[in-house]
Coordinates of C-alpha atoms and ligand atoms in Angstrom, one line a residue:
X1 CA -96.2 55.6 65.7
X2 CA -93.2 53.8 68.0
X3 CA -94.8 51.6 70.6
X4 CA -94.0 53.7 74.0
X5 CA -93.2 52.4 77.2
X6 CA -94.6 54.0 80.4
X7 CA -93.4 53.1 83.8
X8 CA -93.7 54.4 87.6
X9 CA -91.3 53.9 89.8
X10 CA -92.1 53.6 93.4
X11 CA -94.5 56.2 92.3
X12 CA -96.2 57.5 95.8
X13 CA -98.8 60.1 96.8
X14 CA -100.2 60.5 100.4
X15 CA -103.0 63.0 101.2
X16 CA -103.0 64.4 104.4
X17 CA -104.3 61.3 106.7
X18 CA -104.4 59.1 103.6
X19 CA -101.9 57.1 101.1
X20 CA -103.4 57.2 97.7
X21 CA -100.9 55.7 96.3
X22 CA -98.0 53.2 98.0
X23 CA -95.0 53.1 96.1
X24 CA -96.3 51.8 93.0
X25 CA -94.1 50.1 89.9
X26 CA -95.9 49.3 87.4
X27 CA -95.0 49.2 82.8
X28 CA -97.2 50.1 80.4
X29 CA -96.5 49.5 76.8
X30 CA -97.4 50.7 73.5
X31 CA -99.7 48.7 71.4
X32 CA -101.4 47.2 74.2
X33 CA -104.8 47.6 76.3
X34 CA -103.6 47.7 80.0
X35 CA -106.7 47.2 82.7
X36 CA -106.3 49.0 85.7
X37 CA -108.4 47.8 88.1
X38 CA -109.6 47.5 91.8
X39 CA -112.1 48.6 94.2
X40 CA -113.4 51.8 94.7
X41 CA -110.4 54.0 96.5
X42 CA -107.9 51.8 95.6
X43 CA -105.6 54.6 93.8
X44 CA -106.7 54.0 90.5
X45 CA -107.6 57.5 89.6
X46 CA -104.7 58.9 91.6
X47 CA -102.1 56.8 89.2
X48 CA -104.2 57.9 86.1
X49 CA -104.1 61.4 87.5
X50 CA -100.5 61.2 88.4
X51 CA -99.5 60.1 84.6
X52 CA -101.3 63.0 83.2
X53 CA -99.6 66.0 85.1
X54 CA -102.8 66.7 87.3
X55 CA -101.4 66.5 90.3
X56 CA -97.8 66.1 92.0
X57 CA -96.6 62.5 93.6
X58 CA -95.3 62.7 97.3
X59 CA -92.2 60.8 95.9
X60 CA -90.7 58.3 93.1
X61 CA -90.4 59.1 89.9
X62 CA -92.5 58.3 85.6
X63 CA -90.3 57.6 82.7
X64 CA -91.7 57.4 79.6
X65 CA -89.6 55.3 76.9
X66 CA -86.6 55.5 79.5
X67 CA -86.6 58.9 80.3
X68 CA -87.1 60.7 83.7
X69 CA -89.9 62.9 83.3
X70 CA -91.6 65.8 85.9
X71 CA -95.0 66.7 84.8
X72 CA -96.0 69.5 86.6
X73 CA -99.3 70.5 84.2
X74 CA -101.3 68.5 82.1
X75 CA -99.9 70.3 79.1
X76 CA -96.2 69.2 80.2
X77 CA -97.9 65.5 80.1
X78 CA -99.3 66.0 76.5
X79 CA -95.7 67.5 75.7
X80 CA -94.6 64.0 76.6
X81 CA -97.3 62.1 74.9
X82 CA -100.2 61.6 77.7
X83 CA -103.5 62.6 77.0
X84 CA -106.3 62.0 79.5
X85 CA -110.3 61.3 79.7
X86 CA -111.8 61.5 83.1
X87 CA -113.5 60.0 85.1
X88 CA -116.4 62.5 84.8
X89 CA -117.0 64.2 80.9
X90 CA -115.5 67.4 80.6
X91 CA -117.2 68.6 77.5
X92 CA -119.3 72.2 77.1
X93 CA -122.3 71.1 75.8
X94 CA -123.2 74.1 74.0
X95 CA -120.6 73.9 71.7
X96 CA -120.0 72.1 68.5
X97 CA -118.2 68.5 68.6
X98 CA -115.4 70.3 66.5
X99 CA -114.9 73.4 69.1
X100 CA -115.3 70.6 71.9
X101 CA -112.1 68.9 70.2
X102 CA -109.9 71.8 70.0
X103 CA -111.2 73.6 72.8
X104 CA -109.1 76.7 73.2
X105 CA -106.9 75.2 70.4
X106 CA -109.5 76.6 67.8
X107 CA -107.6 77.6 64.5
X108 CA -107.9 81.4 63.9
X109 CA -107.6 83.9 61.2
X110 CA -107.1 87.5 60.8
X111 CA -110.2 89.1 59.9
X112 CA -111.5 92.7 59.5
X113 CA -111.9 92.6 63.5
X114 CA -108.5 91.1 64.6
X115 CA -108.0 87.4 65.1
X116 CA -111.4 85.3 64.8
X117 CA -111.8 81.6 64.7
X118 CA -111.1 80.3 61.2
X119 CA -114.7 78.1 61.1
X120 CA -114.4 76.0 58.2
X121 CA -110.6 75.2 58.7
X122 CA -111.9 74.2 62.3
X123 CA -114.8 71.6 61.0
X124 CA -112.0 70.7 58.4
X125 CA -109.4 69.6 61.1
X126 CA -112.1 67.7 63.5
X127 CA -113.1 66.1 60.1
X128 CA -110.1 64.9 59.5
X129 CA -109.5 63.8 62.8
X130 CA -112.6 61.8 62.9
X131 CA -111.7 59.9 59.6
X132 CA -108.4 59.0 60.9
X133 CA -109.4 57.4 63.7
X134 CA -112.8 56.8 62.2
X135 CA -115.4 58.0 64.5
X136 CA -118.5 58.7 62.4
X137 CA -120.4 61.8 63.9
X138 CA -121.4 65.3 62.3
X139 CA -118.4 67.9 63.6
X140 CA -120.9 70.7 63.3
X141 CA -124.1 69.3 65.9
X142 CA -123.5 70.6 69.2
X143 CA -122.2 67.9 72.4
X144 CA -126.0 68.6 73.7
X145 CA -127.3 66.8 71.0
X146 CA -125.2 63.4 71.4
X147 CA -125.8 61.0 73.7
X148 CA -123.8 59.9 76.4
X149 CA -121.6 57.4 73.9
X150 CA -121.0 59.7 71.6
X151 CA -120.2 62.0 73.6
X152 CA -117.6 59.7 75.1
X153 CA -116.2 59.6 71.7
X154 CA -116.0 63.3 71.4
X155 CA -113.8 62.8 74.4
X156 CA -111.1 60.3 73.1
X157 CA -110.8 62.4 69.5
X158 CA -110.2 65.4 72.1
X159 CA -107.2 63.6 73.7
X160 CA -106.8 62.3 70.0
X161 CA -106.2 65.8 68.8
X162 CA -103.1 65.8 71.0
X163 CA -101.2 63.2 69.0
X164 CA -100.8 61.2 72.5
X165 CA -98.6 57.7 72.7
X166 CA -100.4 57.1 75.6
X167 CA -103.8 57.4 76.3
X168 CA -105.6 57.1 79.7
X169 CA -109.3 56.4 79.7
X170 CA -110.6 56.5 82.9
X171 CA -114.1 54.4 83.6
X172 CA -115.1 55.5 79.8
X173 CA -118.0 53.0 80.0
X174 CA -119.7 53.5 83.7
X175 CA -122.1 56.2 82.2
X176 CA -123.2 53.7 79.3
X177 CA -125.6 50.8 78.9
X178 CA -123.4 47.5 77.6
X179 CA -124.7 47.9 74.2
X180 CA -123.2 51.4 73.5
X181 CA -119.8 50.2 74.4
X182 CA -119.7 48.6 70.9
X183 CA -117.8 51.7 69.4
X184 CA -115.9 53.0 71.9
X185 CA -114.4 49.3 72.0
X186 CA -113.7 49.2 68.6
X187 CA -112.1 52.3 68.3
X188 CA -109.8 51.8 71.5
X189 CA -108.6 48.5 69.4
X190 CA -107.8 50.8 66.5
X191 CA -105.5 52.8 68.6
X192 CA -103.8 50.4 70.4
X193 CA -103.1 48.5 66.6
X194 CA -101.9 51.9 66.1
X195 CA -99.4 51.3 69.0
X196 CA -101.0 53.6 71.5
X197 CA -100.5 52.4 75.1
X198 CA -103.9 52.2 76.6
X199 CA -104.5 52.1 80.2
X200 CA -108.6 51.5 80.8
X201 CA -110.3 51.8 84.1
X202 CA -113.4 49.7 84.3
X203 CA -115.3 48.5 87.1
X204 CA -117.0 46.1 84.8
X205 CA -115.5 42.8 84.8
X206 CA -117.4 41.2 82.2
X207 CA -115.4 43.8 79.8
X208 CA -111.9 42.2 80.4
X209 CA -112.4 39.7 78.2
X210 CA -113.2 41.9 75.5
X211 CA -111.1 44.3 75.7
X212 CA -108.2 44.1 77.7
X213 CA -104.6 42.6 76.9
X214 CA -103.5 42.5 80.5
X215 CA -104.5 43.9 83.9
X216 CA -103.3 45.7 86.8
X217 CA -104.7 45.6 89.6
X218 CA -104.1 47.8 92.8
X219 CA -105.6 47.7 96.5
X220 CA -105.5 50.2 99.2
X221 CA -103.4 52.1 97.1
X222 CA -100.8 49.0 96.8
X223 CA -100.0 47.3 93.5
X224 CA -101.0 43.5 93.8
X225 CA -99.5 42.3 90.1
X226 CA -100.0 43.1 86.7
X227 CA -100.6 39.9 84.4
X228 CA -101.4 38.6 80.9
X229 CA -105.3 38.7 79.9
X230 CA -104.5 35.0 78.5
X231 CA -103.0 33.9 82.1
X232 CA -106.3 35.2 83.9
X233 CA -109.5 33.8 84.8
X234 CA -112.2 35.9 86.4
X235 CA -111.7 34.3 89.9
X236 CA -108.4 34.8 89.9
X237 CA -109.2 38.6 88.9
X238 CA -111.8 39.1 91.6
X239 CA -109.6 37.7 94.7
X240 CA -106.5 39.9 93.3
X241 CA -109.2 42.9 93.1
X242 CA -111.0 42.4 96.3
X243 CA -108.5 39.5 98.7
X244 CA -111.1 37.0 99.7
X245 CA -114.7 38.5 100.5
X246 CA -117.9 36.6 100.9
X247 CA -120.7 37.3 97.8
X248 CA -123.9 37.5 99.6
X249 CA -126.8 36.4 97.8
X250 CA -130.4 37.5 98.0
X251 CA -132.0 36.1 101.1
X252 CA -133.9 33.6 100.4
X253 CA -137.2 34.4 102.2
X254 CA -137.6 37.7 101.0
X255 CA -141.2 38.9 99.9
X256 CA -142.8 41.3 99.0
X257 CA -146.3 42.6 101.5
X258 CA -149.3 42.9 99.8
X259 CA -149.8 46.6 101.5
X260 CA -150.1 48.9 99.1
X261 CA -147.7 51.7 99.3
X262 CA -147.7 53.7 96.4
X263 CA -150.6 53.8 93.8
X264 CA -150.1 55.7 90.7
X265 CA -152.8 56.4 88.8
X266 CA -152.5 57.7 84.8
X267 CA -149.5 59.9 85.9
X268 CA -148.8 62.4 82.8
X269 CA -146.3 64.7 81.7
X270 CA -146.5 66.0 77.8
X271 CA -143.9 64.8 76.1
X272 CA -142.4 62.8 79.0
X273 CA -145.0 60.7 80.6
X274 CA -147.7 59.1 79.5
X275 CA -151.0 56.9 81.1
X276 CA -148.4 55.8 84.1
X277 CA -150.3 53.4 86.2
X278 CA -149.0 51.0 88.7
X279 CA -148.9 49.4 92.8
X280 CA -145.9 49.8 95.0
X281 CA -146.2 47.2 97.8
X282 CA -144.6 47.6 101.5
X283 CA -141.2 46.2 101.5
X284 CA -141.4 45.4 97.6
X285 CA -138.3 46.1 95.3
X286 CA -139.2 47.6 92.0
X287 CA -137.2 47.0 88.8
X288 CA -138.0 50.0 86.0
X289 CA -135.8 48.3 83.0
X290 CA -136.0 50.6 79.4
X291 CA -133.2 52.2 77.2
X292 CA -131.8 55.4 77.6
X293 CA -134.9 58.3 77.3
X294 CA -137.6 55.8 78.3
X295 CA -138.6 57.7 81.0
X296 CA -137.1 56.4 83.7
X297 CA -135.4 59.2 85.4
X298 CA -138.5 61.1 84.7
X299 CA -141.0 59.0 86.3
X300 CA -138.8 58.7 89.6
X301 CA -138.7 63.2 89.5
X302 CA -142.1 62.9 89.5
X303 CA -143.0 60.8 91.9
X304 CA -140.6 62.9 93.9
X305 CA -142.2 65.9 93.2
X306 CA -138.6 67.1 91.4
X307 CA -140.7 67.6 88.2
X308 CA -144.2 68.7 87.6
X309 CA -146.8 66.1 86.2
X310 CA -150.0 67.3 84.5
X311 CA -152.4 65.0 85.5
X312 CA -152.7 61.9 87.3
X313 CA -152.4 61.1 90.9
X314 CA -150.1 59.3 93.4
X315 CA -151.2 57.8 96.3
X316 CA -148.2 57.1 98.9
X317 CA -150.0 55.3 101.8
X318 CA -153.4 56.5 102.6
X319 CA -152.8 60.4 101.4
X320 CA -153.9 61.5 98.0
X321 CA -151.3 63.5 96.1
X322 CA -152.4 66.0 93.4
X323 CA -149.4 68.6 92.7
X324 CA -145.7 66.8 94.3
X325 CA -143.0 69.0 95.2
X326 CA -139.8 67.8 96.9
X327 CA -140.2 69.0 100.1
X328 CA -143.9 67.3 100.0
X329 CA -142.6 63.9 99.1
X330 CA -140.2 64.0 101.8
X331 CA -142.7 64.4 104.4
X332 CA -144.3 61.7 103.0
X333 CA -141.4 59.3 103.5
X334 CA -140.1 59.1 99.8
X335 CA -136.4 59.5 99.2
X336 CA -134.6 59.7 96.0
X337 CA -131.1 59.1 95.5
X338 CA -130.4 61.0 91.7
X339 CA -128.5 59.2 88.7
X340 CA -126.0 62.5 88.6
X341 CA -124.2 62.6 91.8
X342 CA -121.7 65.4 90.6
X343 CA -124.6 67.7 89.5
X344 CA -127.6 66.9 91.7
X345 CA -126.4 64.2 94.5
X346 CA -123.7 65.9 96.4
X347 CA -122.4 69.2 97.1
X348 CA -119.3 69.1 95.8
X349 CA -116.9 71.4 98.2
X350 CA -119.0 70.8 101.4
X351 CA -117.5 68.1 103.8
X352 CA -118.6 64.3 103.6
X353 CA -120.4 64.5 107.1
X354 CA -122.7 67.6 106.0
X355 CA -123.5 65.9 102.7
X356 CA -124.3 62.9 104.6
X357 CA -126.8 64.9 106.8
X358 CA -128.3 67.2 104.4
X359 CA -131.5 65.6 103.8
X360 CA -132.0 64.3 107.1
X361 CA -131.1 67.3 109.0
X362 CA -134.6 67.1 110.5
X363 CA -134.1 64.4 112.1
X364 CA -130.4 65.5 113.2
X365 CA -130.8 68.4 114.3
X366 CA -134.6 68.7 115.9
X367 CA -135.9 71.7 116.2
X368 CA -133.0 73.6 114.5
X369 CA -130.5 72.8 116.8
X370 CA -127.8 70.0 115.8
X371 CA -127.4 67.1 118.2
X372 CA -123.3 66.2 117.5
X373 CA -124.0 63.0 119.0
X374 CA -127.0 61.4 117.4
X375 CA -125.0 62.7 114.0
X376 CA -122.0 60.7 114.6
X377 CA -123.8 58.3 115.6
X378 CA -125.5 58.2 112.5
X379 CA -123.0 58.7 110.5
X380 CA -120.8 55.8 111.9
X381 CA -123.8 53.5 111.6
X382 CA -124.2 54.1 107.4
X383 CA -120.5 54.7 107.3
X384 CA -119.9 51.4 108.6
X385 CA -123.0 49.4 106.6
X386 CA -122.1 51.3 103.5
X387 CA -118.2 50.6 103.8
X388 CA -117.9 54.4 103.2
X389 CA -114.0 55.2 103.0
X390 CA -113.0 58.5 104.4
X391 CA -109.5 59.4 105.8
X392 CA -110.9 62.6 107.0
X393 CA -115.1 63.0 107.5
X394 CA -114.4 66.9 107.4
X395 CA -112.9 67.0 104.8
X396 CA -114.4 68.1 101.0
X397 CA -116.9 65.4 99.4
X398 CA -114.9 65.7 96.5
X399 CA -112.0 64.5 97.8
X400 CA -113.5 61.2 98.0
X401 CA -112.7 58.5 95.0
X402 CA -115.8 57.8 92.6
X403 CA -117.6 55.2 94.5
X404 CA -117.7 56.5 97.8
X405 CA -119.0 59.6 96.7
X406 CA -121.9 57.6 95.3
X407 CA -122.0 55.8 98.7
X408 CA -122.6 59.4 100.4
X409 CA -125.3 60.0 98.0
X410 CA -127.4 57.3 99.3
X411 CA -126.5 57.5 102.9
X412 CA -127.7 61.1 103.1
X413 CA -130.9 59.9 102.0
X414 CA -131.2 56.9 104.3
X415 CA -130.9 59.3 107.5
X416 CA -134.0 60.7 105.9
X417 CA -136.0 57.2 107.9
X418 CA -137.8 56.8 104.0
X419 CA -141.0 54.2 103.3
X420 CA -139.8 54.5 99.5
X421 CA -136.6 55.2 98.3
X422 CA -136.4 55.6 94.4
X423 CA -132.7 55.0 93.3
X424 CA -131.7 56.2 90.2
X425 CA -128.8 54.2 88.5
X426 CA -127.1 53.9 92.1
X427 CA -124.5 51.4 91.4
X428 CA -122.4 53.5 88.6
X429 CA -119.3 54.0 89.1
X430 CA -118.9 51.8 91.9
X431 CA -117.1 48.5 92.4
X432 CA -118.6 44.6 92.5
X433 CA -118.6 44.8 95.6
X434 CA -119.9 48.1 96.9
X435 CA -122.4 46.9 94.7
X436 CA -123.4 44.2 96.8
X437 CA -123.3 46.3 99.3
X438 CA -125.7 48.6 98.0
X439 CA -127.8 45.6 97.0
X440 CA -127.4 44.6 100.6
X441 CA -128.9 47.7 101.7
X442 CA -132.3 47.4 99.6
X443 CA -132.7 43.9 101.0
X444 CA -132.4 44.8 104.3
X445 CA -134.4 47.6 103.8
X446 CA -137.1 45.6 102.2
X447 CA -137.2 43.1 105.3
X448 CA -137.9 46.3 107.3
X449 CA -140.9 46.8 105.0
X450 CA -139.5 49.5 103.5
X451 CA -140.1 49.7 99.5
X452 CA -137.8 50.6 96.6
X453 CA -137.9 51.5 93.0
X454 CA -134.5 50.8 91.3
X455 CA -133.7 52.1 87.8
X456 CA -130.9 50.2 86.1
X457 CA -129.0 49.9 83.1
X458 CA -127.8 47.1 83.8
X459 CA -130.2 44.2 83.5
X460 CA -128.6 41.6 85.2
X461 CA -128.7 44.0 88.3
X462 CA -132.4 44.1 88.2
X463 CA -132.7 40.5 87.7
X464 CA -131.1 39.9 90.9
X465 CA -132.5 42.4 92.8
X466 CA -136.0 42.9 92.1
X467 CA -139.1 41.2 93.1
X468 CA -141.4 42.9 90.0
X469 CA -139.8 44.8 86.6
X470 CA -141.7 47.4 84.9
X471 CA -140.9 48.1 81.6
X472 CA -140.5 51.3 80.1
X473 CA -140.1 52.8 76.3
X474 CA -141.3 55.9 75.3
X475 CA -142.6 57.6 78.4
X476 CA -145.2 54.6 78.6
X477 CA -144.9 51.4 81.0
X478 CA -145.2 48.3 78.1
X479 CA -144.6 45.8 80.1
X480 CA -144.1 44.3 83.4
X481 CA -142.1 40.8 84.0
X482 CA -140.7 39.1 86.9
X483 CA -137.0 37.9 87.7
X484 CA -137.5 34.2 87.7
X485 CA -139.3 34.0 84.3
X486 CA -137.0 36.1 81.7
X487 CA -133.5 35.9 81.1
X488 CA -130.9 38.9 80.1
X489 CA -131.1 39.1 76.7
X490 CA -135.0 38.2 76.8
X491 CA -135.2 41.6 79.1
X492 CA -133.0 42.8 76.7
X493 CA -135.3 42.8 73.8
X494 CA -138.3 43.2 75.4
X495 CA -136.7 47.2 76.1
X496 CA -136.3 47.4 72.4
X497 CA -139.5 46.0 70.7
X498 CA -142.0 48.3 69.2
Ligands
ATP1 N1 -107.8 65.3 97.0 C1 -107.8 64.3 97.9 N2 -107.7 64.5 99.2 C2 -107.7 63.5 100.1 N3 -107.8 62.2 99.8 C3 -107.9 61.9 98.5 C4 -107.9 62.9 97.5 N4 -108.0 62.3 96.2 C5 -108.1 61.0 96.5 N5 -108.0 60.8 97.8 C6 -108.1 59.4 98.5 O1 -107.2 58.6 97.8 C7 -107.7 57.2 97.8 C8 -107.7 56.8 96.3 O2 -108.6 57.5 95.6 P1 -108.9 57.3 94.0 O3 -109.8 58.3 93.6 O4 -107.5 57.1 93.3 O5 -109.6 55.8 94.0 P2 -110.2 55.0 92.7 O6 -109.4 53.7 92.7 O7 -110.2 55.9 91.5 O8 -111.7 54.7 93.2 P3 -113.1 54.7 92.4 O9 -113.2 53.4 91.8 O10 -114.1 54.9 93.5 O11 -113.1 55.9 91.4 C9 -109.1 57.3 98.4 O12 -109.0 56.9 99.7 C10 -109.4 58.8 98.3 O13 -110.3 59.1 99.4
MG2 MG1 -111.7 56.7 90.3

């Protein structure tokens, strides 16, 4: 394969109130991995969706090895060598991996009936595929069956299949714990040694070094410089990501009461949950750490009444809770901001300021009847606090970049005045600082004497956050540790051992 070149030139897109994208110029090149970085709504989905044919620029122009090319569909992009993995997985899951990869694109044969999908030439092609760029998964278990990094790898042999010199990735590793990003690393080296020209969206600094060859990094929909992985240091990356910001640190005097808050006695679920027994404290910050299918998510539904639990009891303040349900839990004060903002968090073409009110619409709207100005005065408040970026608050949630939608998630919850708020995985997707923001929040929250439990992913996060870490595996809590005594990588294990 010839190394490609592909550059923008003064490549521009403006939304109505809003430039995406400010006359960017920016060369990729074959053979090498290209970081795209900055904060959330910086443009860095809008250039990736931009090279791919998926939506139109305002103005300037994409050449690919020299040439002036107009891609007015994705197709006309992969006709040119682009293939694409978004931002969110696109995959049907109750489909084999081999129909996933040639989705629509399935080979066929004439049969008795007409034209029919030719089955074993289709597991021979994704077969192939897959031992060419040397993925090893079964062609014939359905997408349901994978987790979320192999699934992720179904994705790139998708875009494979095209045959792209360019392939655009973008935030491939935000839905996966640091661990699984072992593969998908490896085989984005392959292609690149393959002279592939890789553009990677990552939010995740502590990747660069890993993975990338150079970066480029773009704010407010500007370009601020592209430069050589070997010329970096991660200082120098974060001030050309973020201009000079202040990293707040946890206060200092924050602790825990010793009110109980929510008691949670041999909480059950067959097959799910099992024997779950501990003390949430008034303004206390609770850690669940555990590998993918511990229970984490599961044990949050439940205490939120999302999911049924067969036997046990909760305890939030002084009432007794037998049977939860959603709307129960609310009353009581609990909030829950859900891992999958796409599916469960947000309604997707309803405007940012209703998705911001939904759960609290009680309290906006009293009695049925909604009071504008105690909403925008809401709204203005957790805008503002959250550093929620909107050009236009009417406009469709989706319209939103990544992050901020995650934002809206948990501001619709805090109009909801919680004592608990259960946040599940809140900080994917989103940028260092949005994090800190977010981190902010539960701080300032906990000062208040309000009480979270945080499920992460990421470790470190918990570390820094929490006063208390349970530890999950299996449905069962194993273990419970506390910041200042366990490292990382101690944490680490502890989530793996029997
Ligand atoms: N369809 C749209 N209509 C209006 N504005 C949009 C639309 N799509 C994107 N924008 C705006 O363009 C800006 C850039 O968004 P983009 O999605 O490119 O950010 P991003 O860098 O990918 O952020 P993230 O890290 O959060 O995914 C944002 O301010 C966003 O709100
Ligand atoms: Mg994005």
């Amino acid at each position: 394969m010839s190394a490609t070149k592909l550059e923008t030139l003064a490549l521009r897109k403006e939304y109505p109130g809003t430039v995406a994208l400010d006359s960017v110029s920016v060369c990729f090149e074959g053979g090498k991995i290209h970081a795209l970085l900055g904060k959330n709504g910086a443009g860095k989905s809008t250039l990736v969706k931009l090279l791919a044919g998926a939506i139109q620029p305002t103005s300037g122009c994409i050449h690919v090895d020299g040439r002036d090319v107009r891609m007015r569909s994705p197709n006309e992009a992969f006709a040119n060598g682009i293939a694409t993995v978004y931002q969110e997985l696109s995959l049907v899951p109750q489909l084999t991996v081999a129909e996933n990869i040639f989705l629509g694109r399935t080979p066929k044969r004439r049969g008795s009936r007409g034209l029919m999908i030719d089955w074993p030439q289709t597991f021979a092609d994704a077969q192939k595929l897959l031992a060419e760029i040397q993925v090893d998964l079964d062609v014939r278990r359905t997408v349901a069956e994978l987790g979320v990094a192999q699934q992720q790898l179904v994705e790139i042999a998708k875009a494979m299949s095209f045959r792209p010199s360019a392939l655009l990735l973008d935030e491939p590793t935000s839905a996966l714990a640091q661990h699984e990003t072992k593969n998908l690393f490896a085989l984005i080296r392959r292609l690149a040694a393959n002279g592939v020209a890789i553009i990677y969206i990552t939010h995740r600094l502590q990747e660069l070094e890993a993975i990338a060859d150079c970066i480029t990094v773009l704010r407010d929909g500007k370009l601020i410089g592209s430069i050589d992985m070997a010329d970096a240091n991660a200082e120098g990356i974060f001030t050309m990501i973020f201009g000079r910001v202040e990293q707040k640190e946890r206060p200092a005097s924050l602790k825990a009461g010793d009110e109980a808050i929510l008691q949670v006695n041999n909480l059950r679920r067959k097959n799910a949950l099992t024997d779950i027994s501990f003390t949430l404290h008034t303004g206390e910050i609770l850690g669940i750490a555990g590998m993918l299918g511990s229970g984490r998510t599961e044990l949050l539904k439940a205490l939120f009444g999302a999911e049924p639990f067969d036997g046990g009891e909760i305890r939030v303040g002084d009432t007794l809770v037998r049977s939860a349900n959603p709307m129960r839990m609310k009353q009581l004060g609990i909030a829950f901001t859900p891992e999958n903002r796409k599916a469960e968090g947000l309604v997707q073409i309803l405007s940012t300021r209703v998705n911001m009110c939904l759960a609290g619409l009680n309290r906006i709207a009293p009695r049925g009847w909604l009071n504008r100005r105690r909403e925008k005065k809401i709204i203005d408040q957790l805008a503002g606090d959250l550093d929620i970026r909107v050009s236009n608050i009417d406009f469709p949630v989706s319209s939103l970049s990544g992050g901020n939608q995650q934002k809206v998630v948990i501001a619709n919850w805090l109009t909801t005045e919680p004592r608990i708020i259960l946040f599940d995985e809140p900080t994917r997707g989103i940028d260092v600082q949005a994090k800190q923001q977010i981190f902010q929040i539960m701080w300032d929250l906990a000062c208040r004497g309000i009480s979270s439990i945080f499920v992460s992913s990421e470790l470190e996060e918990l570390l820094e956050v929490c006063h208390r870490i349970l530890i999950m595996k299996s449905g069962r809590i194993v273990g419970q540790v506390r910041p200042e005594e366990i490292s990382a990588d101690e944490l680490f294990v502890r989530c793996l051992e029997k």
